[in-house]
Tab-separated table of C-alpha atoms in Angstrom:
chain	number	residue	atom	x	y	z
A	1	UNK	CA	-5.606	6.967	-73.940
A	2	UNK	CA	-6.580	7.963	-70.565
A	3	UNK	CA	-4.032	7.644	-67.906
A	4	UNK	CA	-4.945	5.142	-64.576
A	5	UNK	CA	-5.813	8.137	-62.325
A	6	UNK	CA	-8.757	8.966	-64.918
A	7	UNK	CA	-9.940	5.448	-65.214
A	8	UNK	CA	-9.779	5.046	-61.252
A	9	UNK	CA	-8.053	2.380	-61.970
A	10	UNK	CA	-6.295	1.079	-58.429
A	11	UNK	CA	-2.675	0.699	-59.714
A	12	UNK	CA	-1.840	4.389	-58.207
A	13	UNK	CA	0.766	4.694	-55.262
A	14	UNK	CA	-0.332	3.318	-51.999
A	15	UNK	CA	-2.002	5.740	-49.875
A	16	UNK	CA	-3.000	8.371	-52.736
A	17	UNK	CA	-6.283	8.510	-54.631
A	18	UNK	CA	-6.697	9.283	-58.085
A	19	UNK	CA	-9.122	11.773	-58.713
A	20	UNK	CA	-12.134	11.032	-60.764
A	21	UNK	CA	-15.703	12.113	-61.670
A	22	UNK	CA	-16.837	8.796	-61.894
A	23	UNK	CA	-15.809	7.423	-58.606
A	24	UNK	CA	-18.502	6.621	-55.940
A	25	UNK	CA	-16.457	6.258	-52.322
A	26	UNK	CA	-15.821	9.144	-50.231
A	27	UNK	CA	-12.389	11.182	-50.403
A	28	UNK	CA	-10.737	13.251	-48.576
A	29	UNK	CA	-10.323	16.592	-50.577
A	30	UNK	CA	-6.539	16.252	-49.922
A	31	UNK	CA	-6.584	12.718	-51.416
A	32	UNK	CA	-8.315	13.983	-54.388
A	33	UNK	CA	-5.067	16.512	-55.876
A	34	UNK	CA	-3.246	13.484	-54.770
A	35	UNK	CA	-1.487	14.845	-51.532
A	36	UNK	CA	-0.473	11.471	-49.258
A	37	UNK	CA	-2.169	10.862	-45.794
A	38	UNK	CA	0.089	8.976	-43.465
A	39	UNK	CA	-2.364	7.032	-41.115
A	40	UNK	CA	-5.275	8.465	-42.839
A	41	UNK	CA	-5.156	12.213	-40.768
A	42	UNK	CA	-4.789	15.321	-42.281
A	43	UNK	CA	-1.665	16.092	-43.491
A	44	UNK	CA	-1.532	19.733	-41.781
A	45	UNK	CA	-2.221	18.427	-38.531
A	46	UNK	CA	1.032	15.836	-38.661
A	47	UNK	CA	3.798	15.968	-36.756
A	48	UNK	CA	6.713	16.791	-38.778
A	49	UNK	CA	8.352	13.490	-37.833
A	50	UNK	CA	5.596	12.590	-40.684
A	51	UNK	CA	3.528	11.259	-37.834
A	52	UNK	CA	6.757	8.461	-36.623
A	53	UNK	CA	7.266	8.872	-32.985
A	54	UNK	CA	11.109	9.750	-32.266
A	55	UNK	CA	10.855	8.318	-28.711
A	56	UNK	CA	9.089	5.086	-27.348
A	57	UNK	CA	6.185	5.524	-24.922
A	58	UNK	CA	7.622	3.820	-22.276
A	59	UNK	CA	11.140	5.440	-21.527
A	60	UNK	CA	11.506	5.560	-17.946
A	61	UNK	CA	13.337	8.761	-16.728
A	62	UNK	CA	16.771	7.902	-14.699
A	63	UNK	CA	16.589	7.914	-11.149
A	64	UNK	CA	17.203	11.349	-9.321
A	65	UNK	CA	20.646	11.694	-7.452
A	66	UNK	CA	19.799	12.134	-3.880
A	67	UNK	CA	20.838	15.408	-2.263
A	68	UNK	CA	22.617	15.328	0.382
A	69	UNK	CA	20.952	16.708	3.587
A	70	UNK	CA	22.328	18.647	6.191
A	71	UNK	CA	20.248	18.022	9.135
A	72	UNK	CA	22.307	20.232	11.494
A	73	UNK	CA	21.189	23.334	9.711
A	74	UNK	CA	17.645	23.315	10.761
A	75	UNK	CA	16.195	23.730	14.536
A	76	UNK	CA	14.066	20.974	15.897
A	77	UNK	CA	10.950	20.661	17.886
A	78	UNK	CA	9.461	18.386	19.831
A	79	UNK	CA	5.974	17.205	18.611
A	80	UNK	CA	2.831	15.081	18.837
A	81	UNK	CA	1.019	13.151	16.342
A	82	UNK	CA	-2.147	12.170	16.142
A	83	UNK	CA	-2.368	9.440	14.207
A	84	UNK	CA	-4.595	6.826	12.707
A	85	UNK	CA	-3.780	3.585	10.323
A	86	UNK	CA	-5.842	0.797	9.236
A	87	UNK	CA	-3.574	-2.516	10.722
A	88	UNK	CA	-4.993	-5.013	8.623
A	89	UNK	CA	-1.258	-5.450	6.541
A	90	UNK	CA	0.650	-5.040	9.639
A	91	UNK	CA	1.806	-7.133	12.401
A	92	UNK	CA	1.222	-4.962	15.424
A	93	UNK	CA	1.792	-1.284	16.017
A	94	UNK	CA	5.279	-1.317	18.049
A	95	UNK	CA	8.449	-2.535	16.177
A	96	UNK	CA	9.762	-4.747	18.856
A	97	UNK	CA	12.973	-6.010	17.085
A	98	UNK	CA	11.022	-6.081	13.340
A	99	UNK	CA	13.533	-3.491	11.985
A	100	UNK	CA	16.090	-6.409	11.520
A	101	UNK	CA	13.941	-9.148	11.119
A	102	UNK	CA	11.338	-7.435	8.334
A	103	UNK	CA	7.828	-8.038	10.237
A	104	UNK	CA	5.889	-5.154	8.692
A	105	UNK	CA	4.804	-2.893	11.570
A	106	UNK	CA	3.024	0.452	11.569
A	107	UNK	CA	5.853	1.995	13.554
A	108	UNK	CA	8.462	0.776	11.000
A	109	UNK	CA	6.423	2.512	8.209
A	110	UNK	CA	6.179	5.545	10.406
A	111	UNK	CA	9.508	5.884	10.789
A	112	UNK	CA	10.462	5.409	7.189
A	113	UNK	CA	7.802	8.138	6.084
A	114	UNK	CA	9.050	10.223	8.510
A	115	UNK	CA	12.728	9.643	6.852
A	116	UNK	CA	11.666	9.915	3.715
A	117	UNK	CA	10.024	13.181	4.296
A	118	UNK	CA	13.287	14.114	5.927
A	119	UNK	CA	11.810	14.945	9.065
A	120	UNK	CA	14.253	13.030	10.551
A	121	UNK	CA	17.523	11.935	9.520
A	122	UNK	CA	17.738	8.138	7.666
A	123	UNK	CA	20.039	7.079	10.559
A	124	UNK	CA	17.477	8.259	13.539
A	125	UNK	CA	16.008	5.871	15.787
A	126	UNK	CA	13.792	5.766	18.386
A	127	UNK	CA	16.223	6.772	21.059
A	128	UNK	CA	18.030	9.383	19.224
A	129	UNK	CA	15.066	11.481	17.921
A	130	UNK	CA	13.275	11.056	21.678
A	131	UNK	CA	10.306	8.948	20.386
A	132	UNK	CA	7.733	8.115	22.733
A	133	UNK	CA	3.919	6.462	21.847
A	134	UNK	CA	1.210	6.164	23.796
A	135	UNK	CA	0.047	2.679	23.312
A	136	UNK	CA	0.649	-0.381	20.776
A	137	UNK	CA	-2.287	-3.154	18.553
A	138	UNK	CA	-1.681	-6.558	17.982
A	139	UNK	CA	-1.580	-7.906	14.400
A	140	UNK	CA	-4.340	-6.900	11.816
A	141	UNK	CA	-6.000	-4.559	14.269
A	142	UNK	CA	-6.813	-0.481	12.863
A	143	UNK	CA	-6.278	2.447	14.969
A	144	UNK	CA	-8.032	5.881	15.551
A	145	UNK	CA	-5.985	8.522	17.707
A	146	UNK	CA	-2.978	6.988	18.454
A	147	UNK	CA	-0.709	9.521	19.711
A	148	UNK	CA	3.184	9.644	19.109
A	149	UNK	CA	5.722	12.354	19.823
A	150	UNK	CA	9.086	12.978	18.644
A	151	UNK	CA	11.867	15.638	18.303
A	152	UNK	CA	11.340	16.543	13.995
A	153	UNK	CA	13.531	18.938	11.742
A	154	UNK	CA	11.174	22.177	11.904
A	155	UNK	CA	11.585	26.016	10.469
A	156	UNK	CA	9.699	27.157	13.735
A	157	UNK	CA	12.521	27.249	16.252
A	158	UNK	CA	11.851	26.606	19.617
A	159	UNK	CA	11.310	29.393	21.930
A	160	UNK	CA	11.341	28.639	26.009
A	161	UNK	CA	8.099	30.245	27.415
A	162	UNK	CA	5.972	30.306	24.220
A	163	UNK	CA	2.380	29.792	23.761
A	164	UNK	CA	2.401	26.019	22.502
A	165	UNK	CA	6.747	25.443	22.964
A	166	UNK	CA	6.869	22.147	23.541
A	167	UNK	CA	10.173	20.935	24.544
């Protein structure tokens, strides 16, 4: 007798075909000698894993360590910003006390890009990094040249009687 693979008879192993003159769907060559696709592909082209991932998709990568940051070892300057922010999240431009109480205000987000940018230091304050602004907004109102200054960490040192020292 013939064997199953001759008949086309579907009893062969899962995810082989037999090969046979007689049979009318389309193979893939590889099927045909009886080489196993996993997931259908081309057996070439898999991983060699045999196509099983050996790490989830979603692994999150552990948090950095910070660094620490030695502010002392960089000059400063003194500059001005010119700055604009659409208000419509914020309650007001100055801080006025919001720091403790949470109040989003564009200052308070100023300040903690300018810390996280380490620019400053994360303990500076208005006072300590001599922070001036020209003018404030009341809640929900957007602003277009606002002008802040501030002493920042720079690589420029300051230089007394330079085009531009600001100081």
């Amino acid at each position: 007798g013939r064997s199953a693979g001759e008949t086309g008879d579907s009893s062969t192993a899962p995810n082989t075909v037999a090969s046979s003159s007689m049979s009318t769907s389309k193979e893939n060559p590889r099927e045909k000698a009886g080489t196993p696709c996993v997931g259908g592909g081309d057996p070439k082209h898999m991983p060699a894993d045999g196509g099983k991932k050996s790490k989830p998709y979603n692994t999150k990568k552990p948090p950095k360590a910070v660094k620490a940051f030695d502010f002392s070892r960089y000059p400063q300057r003194h500059v001005a910003l010119h700055v604009m922010y659409a208000g419509w999240a914020y309650h007001g431009f100055a801080s006025q006390g919001a720091e403790t109480s949470g109040v989003p205000t564009v200052e308070a987000a100023l300040f903690h890009a300018l810390r996280k940018t380490r620019l400053i230091a994360p303990n500076a304050s208005w006072q300590t990094c001599d922070y001036t602004r020209c003018g404030r907004t009341d809640a929900g109102v957007s602003a277009l040249g606002q002008v802040i200054s501030l002493r920042v960490r720079s690589k420029v040192p300051w230089q007394a009687g330079a085009a531009g020292a600001g100081g």
